[in-house]
Short mmCIF file of C-alpha atoms in Angstrom, two decimals:
data_model
loop_
_atom_site.label_atom_id
_atom_site.label_comp_id
_atom_site.label_asym_id
_atom_site.label_seq_id
_atom_site.Cartn_x
_atom_site.Cartn_y
_atom_site.Cartn_z
CA MET A 169 0.00 0.00 0.00
CA SER A 170 1.13 3.52 -0.78
CA LYS A 171 -0.26 6.84 0.29
CA PHE A 172 -1.96 9.03 -2.31
CA ARG A 173 -3.44 12.50 -2.28
CA ILE A 174 -6.47 13.31 -4.39
CA ALA A 175 -8.13 16.69 -4.76
CA VAL A 176 -11.84 16.94 -5.43
CA HIS A 177 -13.73 19.93 -6.83
CA ILE A 178 -17.42 20.11 -6.08
CA THR A 179 -19.46 22.77 -7.83
CA PRO A 180 -23.13 23.71 -8.05
CA ARG A 181 -24.83 21.85 -10.89
CA LYS A 182 -24.82 23.99 -14.02
CA GLY A 183 -28.18 25.55 -14.70
CA LEU A 184 -29.22 25.56 -11.05
CA LEU A 185 -29.52 28.90 -9.32
CA ASP A 186 -26.24 29.61 -7.53
CA PRO A 187 -27.01 32.61 -5.29
CA GLN A 188 -23.64 32.44 -3.56
CA GLY A 189 -21.81 32.66 -6.88
CA LYS A 190 -24.07 35.53 -7.91
CA ALA A 191 -23.36 37.43 -4.68
CA VAL A 192 -19.60 37.02 -5.15
CA SER A 193 -19.91 38.06 -8.79
CA ASP A 194 -21.80 41.21 -7.77
CA ALA A 195 -19.15 42.01 -5.16
CA LEU A 196 -16.39 41.63 -7.75
CA HIS A 197 -18.27 44.00 -10.07
CA THR A 198 -18.48 46.50 -7.23
CA LEU A 199 -14.72 46.19 -6.76
CA GLY A 200 -14.27 47.17 -10.38
CA PHE A 201 -13.78 43.76 -11.99
CA LYS A 202 -16.44 44.53 -14.57
CA ALA A 203 -15.26 41.81 -16.93
CA VAL A 204 -16.34 39.01 -14.59
CA LYS A 205 -19.14 37.06 -16.26
CA ASN A 206 -19.89 34.25 -13.85
CA VAL A 207 -18.73 32.99 -10.49
CA HIS A 208 -19.50 29.60 -9.05
CA VAL A 209 -18.64 28.81 -5.45
CA GLY A 210 -18.08 25.21 -4.54
CA ARG A 211 -15.93 23.09 -2.26
CA TYR A 212 -12.38 21.85 -2.57
CA ILE A 213 -11.63 18.66 -0.68
CA ILE A 214 -8.25 16.99 -0.31
CA ILE A 215 -8.25 13.31 0.53
CA GLU A 216 -5.21 11.36 1.60
CA THR A 217 -5.71 7.65 1.38
CA ASP A 218 -3.80 4.41 1.32
CA SER A 219 -4.18 2.47 -1.89
CA TYR A 220 -2.47 -0.19 -3.98
CA ASP A 221 -2.23 2.18 -6.93
CA ALA A 222 -3.42 5.53 -8.22
CA ILE A 223 -6.28 4.16 -10.28
CA THR A 224 -7.77 2.25 -7.37
CA ALA A 225 -7.51 5.38 -5.22
CA GLU A 226 -9.24 7.47 -7.89
CA ASP A 227 -12.04 4.93 -8.23
CA ALA A 228 -12.56 4.95 -4.48
CA VAL A 229 -12.72 8.75 -4.36
CA THR A 230 -15.17 8.78 -7.26
CA GLU A 231 -17.41 6.48 -5.23
CA MET A 232 -16.97 8.73 -2.17
CA CYS A 233 -18.14 11.69 -4.25
CA ALA A 234 -21.17 9.84 -5.54
CA LYS A 235 -22.17 8.57 -2.11
CA LEU A 236 -21.33 11.47 0.19
CA LEU A 237 -19.07 14.31 -0.85
CA ALA A 238 -21.35 15.67 -3.58
CA ASN A 239 -25.12 15.83 -3.59
CA PRO A 240 -26.23 14.02 -6.76
CA VAL A 241 -29.29 16.27 -7.05
CA THR A 242 -27.54 19.62 -6.93
CA GLU A 243 -23.80 19.28 -7.42
CA ASP A 244 -21.19 18.11 -9.93
CA PHE A 245 -17.75 16.86 -9.02
CA GLU A 246 -14.39 16.45 -10.67
CA ILE A 247 -11.46 14.63 -9.20
CA GLU A 248 -7.84 15.33 -9.97
CA SER A 249 -5.35 12.56 -10.69
CA ALA A 250 -3.97 10.86 -7.62
CA VAL A 251 -0.47 11.95 -6.64
CA PRO A 252 1.86 10.27 -4.15
CA ALA A 253 1.41 11.86 -0.75
CA MET B 85 -49.29 6.63 20.60
CA LYS B 86 -45.55 6.85 21.11
CA PHE B 87 -43.45 9.45 19.30
CA GLY B 88 -39.70 8.95 19.02
CA ILE B 89 -37.75 12.19 18.64
CA VAL B 90 -34.22 11.76 17.35
CA THR B 91 -31.55 13.93 18.94
CA PHE B 92 -28.48 14.44 16.77
CA PRO B 93 -25.51 16.47 17.95
CA GLY B 94 -26.71 19.95 17.00
CA SER B 95 -30.45 19.27 17.04
CA ASN B 96 -32.25 22.19 18.66
CA CYS B 97 -35.94 21.61 18.02
CA ASP B 98 -36.15 18.25 19.76
CA TYR B 99 -37.50 19.91 22.91
CA ASP B 100 -40.12 21.81 20.91
CA ALA B 101 -41.27 18.55 19.34
CA PHE B 102 -41.29 16.83 22.73
CA HIS B 103 -43.36 19.67 24.17
CA ALA B 104 -45.85 19.54 21.30
CA VAL B 105 -46.34 15.78 21.67
CA THR B 106 -46.51 15.54 25.44
CA GLU B 107 -48.09 18.87 26.45
CA ILE B 108 -50.33 19.66 23.50
CA LEU B 109 -51.27 16.20 22.21
CA SER B 110 -50.94 14.51 25.61
CA GLU B 111 -49.23 11.58 23.91
CA GLU B 112 -46.09 9.71 24.90
CA ALA B 113 -42.72 10.88 23.59
CA VAL B 114 -39.18 9.61 23.99
CA TYR B 115 -35.86 11.08 22.91
CA LEU B 116 -33.81 8.76 20.72
CA TRP B 117 -30.07 9.41 20.90
CA HIS B 118 -28.48 9.33 17.44
CA LYS B 119 -26.02 6.62 18.46
CA ASP B 120 -28.73 4.24 19.60
CA HIS B 121 -30.04 1.41 17.47
CA ASP B 122 -33.43 1.11 19.12
CA LEU B 123 -36.57 3.08 18.31
CA GLN B 124 -37.93 1.96 21.70
CA GLY B 125 -41.23 0.93 20.22
CA SER B 126 -41.99 4.36 18.75
CA ASP B 127 -44.95 4.51 16.38
CA VAL B 128 -43.99 7.85 14.84
CA ILE B 129 -40.46 9.17 14.32
CA ILE B 130 -39.68 12.88 14.30
CA LEU B 131 -36.41 14.11 12.80
CA PRO B 132 -36.29 17.55 14.40
CA GLY B 133 -34.84 20.86 13.30
CA GLY B 134 -31.40 22.13 14.18
CA PHE B 135 -27.90 22.03 12.79
CA SER B 136 -26.93 18.39 13.05
CA TYR B 137 -23.16 17.96 12.87
CA GLY B 138 -22.83 21.71 12.39
CA ASP B 139 -24.22 21.39 8.86
CA TYR B 140 -20.73 20.18 7.90
CA LEU B 141 -20.34 19.26 4.22
CA ARG B 142 -24.04 19.94 3.55
CA ALA B 143 -27.03 20.29 5.85
CA GLY B 144 -28.08 16.77 6.83
CA ALA B 145 -25.27 15.04 4.95
CA ILE B 146 -23.53 13.56 7.97
CA ALA B 147 -26.58 12.91 10.13
CA ARG B 148 -27.83 10.24 7.79
CA PHE B 149 -24.88 8.08 8.85
CA SER B 150 -25.90 8.16 12.49
CA PRO B 151 -26.62 4.62 13.72
CA ILE B 152 -30.25 5.42 14.55
CA MET B 153 -30.91 6.35 10.91
CA GLN B 154 -30.70 2.68 9.88
CA GLU B 155 -33.63 1.96 12.17
CA VAL B 156 -35.47 5.08 11.01
CA ALA B 157 -35.04 4.02 7.37
CA ALA B 158 -36.30 0.51 8.16
CA HIS B 159 -39.27 2.02 10.02
CA ALA B 160 -40.01 4.19 6.96
CA ARG B 161 -39.68 1.26 4.55
CA SER B 162 -42.18 -0.74 6.55
CA GLY B 163 -44.70 2.10 6.29
CA GLY B 164 -44.09 3.71 9.68
CA PRO B 165 -44.73 7.45 9.90
CA VAL B 166 -41.67 9.72 9.82
CA ILE B 167 -41.77 13.51 10.05
CA GLY B 168 -38.70 15.47 9.01
CA ILE B 169 -38.93 19.10 10.03
CA CYS B 170 -36.45 21.70 8.76
CA ASN B 171 -33.05 20.05 9.35
CA GLY B 172 -35.02 16.81 9.58
CA PHE B 173 -36.31 17.41 6.04
CA GLN B 174 -32.73 17.99 4.89
CA ILE B 175 -31.65 14.76 6.59
CA ALA B 176 -34.54 12.80 5.06
CA CYS B 177 -33.55 14.00 1.58
CA GLU B 178 -29.87 13.20 2.15
CA ALA B 179 -30.86 9.77 3.41
CA GLY B 180 -32.92 9.12 0.29
CA LEU B 181 -36.18 8.85 2.22
CA LEU B 182 -37.48 11.77 0.15
CA PRO B 183 -36.51 13.00 -3.34
CA GLY B 184 -34.76 16.28 -4.05
CA ALA B 185 -32.54 18.50 -1.94
CA LEU B 186 -32.58 21.67 0.11
CA MET B 187 -30.19 24.36 -1.08
CA ARG B 188 -29.07 27.76 0.20
CA ASN B 189 -31.95 30.27 0.22
CA SER B 190 -31.96 32.21 -3.03
CA HIS B 191 -31.43 35.53 -1.20
CA LEU B 192 -28.58 33.96 0.85
CA GLN B 193 -30.06 35.11 4.13
CA PHE B 194 -31.17 33.05 7.07
CA VAL B 195 -34.87 33.67 7.39
CA SER B 196 -36.76 33.44 10.65
CA ALA B 197 -40.37 34.43 10.18
CA GLN B 198 -43.99 33.46 10.49
CA VAL B 199 -45.15 32.44 7.01
CA ARG B 200 -48.28 31.11 5.39
CA ILE B 201 -48.49 27.73 3.78
CA ARG B 202 -51.38 26.33 1.76
CA VAL B 203 -52.53 22.76 2.25
CA GLU B 204 -52.36 21.16 -1.19
CA ASN B 205 -53.61 17.70 -0.34
CA SER B 206 -55.77 17.00 2.68
CA GLY B 207 -55.93 13.29 1.95
CA THR B 208 -52.60 12.37 3.53
CA LEU B 209 -51.62 10.82 6.82
CA PHE B 210 -50.39 14.24 7.94
CA THR B 211 -53.12 16.55 6.67
CA ASN B 212 -56.44 14.74 6.98
CA LEU B 213 -57.77 17.20 9.58
CA TYR B 214 -57.10 20.20 7.34
CA GLU B 215 -59.15 21.42 4.39
CA THR B 216 -57.56 21.37 0.96
CA HIS B 217 -56.30 24.91 0.18
CA GLU B 218 -56.60 25.93 3.81
CA ILE B 219 -54.00 28.56 4.74
CA LEU B 220 -51.88 27.84 7.81
CA ARG B 221 -49.60 30.13 9.76
CA VAL B 222 -46.38 28.36 10.65
CA PRO B 223 -42.90 29.70 11.41
CA ILE B 224 -39.78 29.00 9.39
CA ALA B 225 -36.16 29.38 10.51
CA HIS B 226 -33.58 28.24 8.01
CA GLY B 227 -30.72 29.22 5.74
CA GLU B 228 -30.96 26.23 3.45
CA GLY B 229 -34.61 25.72 2.63
CA ARG B 230 -34.80 26.13 -1.13
CA TYR B 231 -36.32 22.90 -2.35
CA VAL B 232 -34.93 21.70 -5.66
CA ALA B 233 -35.42 18.56 -7.71
CA SER B 234 -35.34 17.64 -11.38
CA ARG B 235 -38.31 18.64 -13.51
CA GLN B 236 -39.36 14.99 -13.77
CA VAL B 237 -39.32 14.58 -9.99
CA LEU B 238 -41.24 17.82 -9.49
CA ASP B 239 -43.85 16.79 -12.06
CA SER B 240 -44.32 13.37 -10.53
CA LEU B 241 -44.60 14.88 -7.04
CA GLU B 242 -47.34 17.19 -8.31
CA ASN B 243 -49.15 14.52 -10.32
CA ASP B 244 -49.19 12.12 -7.38
CA GLY B 245 -50.46 14.75 -4.93
CA ARG B 246 -47.24 14.48 -2.96
CA VAL B 247 -46.66 18.22 -2.71
CA ILE B 248 -48.72 18.75 0.41
CA PHE B 249 -47.70 22.28 1.47
CA ARG B 250 -46.85 25.34 -0.60
CA TYR B 251 -45.81 28.82 0.54
CA ALA B 252 -48.71 31.16 -0.12
CA ASP B 253 -49.93 34.67 0.61
CA ALA B 254 -53.03 35.58 2.61
CA GLN B 255 -55.22 35.07 -0.45
CA GLY B 256 -53.73 31.66 -1.05
CA LYS B 257 -51.70 32.73 -4.07
CA THR B 258 -48.50 30.74 -4.40
CA ASN B 259 -46.43 33.35 -6.20
CA ALA B 260 -42.81 34.45 -5.92
CA ASP B 261 -43.65 37.13 -3.35
CA ALA B 262 -44.94 34.46 -0.99
CA ASN B 263 -41.88 32.28 -1.49
CA PRO B 264 -39.45 32.92 1.39
CA ASN B 265 -36.48 30.97 0.08
CA GLY B 266 -36.81 30.45 -3.67
CA SER B 267 -38.12 26.89 -3.46
CA GLU B 268 -39.14 25.35 -6.77
CA ARG B 269 -42.89 25.80 -7.29
CA ASN B 270 -43.21 27.28 -3.77
CA ILE B 271 -42.85 23.80 -2.31
CA ALA B 272 -42.80 23.80 1.50
CA GLY B 273 -43.54 20.14 2.22
CA ILE B 274 -43.69 16.81 0.42
CA VAL B 275 -44.39 13.17 1.19
CA ASN B 276 -42.73 10.03 -0.13
CA GLU B 277 -44.36 7.54 -2.50
CA GLY B 278 -45.82 5.56 0.36
CA GLY B 279 -47.26 8.71 1.91
CA ASN B 280 -45.75 7.84 5.30
CA VAL B 281 -42.67 10.09 5.25
CA LEU B 282 -43.23 13.85 5.45
CA GLY B 283 -40.55 16.49 4.93
CA MET B 284 -41.27 20.17 5.49
CA MET B 285 -39.20 23.28 6.18
CA PRO B 286 -41.85 25.09 8.28
CA HIS B 287 -42.11 24.14 11.95
CA PRO B 288 -45.56 22.79 12.89
CA GLU B 289 -44.26 21.88 16.37
CA ARG B 290 -43.66 25.58 16.98
CA ALA B 291 -47.20 26.45 15.93
CA CYS B 292 -49.05 24.59 18.62
CA SER B 293 -50.30 27.36 20.89
CA PRO B 294 -51.91 30.80 20.50
CA LEU B 295 -49.25 31.92 22.94
CA VAL B 296 -46.61 31.64 20.19
CA GLY B 297 -48.77 33.14 17.47
CA SER B 298 -50.40 30.10 15.90
CA SER B 299 -51.83 26.74 16.76
CA ASP B 300 -52.25 25.68 13.14
CA GLY B 301 -49.61 22.98 13.53
CA VAL B 302 -51.57 20.95 16.06
CA ARG B 303 -53.83 19.28 13.51
CA LEU B 304 -50.82 17.92 11.62
CA PHE B 305 -49.97 15.75 14.59
CA GLU B 306 -53.63 15.05 15.35
CA SER B 307 -54.06 13.89 11.75
CA ILE B 308 -51.57 11.10 12.38
CA LEU B 309 -53.41 10.09 15.55
CA ALA B 310 -56.75 10.16 13.73
CA ARG B 311 -55.48 8.02 10.86
CA VAL B 312 -53.47 5.52 12.83
CA VAL B 313 -56.02 5.04 15.59
CA ALA B 314 -58.96 4.85 13.14
#
């Protein structure tokens, strides 16, 4: 077994109202960043796990996202490639 | 009838529910600690409001892994009544007992207010002592109460009469002005396919006495007694 680190990005499902992203976008406009078109606020989760190899670790984290880390009704997730921790 | 009220770490409406059951309904109630595996013979389970596990990850996301939730899910599967109020609604959705999810209020603010809800279906276990389209006054207190689900789920909820409460104004109109959190189709409460699991953001247990501004919530609990005893 080796130790791996995997980062997970969880974002509001596209098309769903994202009031938090909208509020941040409005604040950025107020600050003068007029070019900002859209902001989406999500979560960034770093998981360190033991695994036989990177692929097995990635599969496990994908399952974690589907079962707990992301809400399948309202959120999308992307996982980064596993790196040795 | 015995009501089991689940206490998670962070629950804060368990006492209100206990009070409503024992003092207003004069029925038996017992607190069920989240780590227990025994419903202690409860006929009705209440998942109360609060901030279980500090709302970590998402509201209700961690609470569904509490040991007691296995028994609650089994109780629900066998047709036993379950009421999820506020955080309890969020937990019931996360646990898959009800479809959809509760998201951050569209205006991003925590809202604590007395609101009106319209009874959409008076033929359910939880509403049989109300009139259809009756307007109730019930308080809400939540930051994540915006009900969302896919269009297909929303349509099937509506077609099956499973949307049982909608936010409404004094005239009974269910428009955007009467919607305190941006919920899809003004949905305030739904039931599962079996009709035995209720989830709602408003707090009927806090609307059980004129002293606190409304006693419209009493008949929700009495409806269960009427149906189960009958």
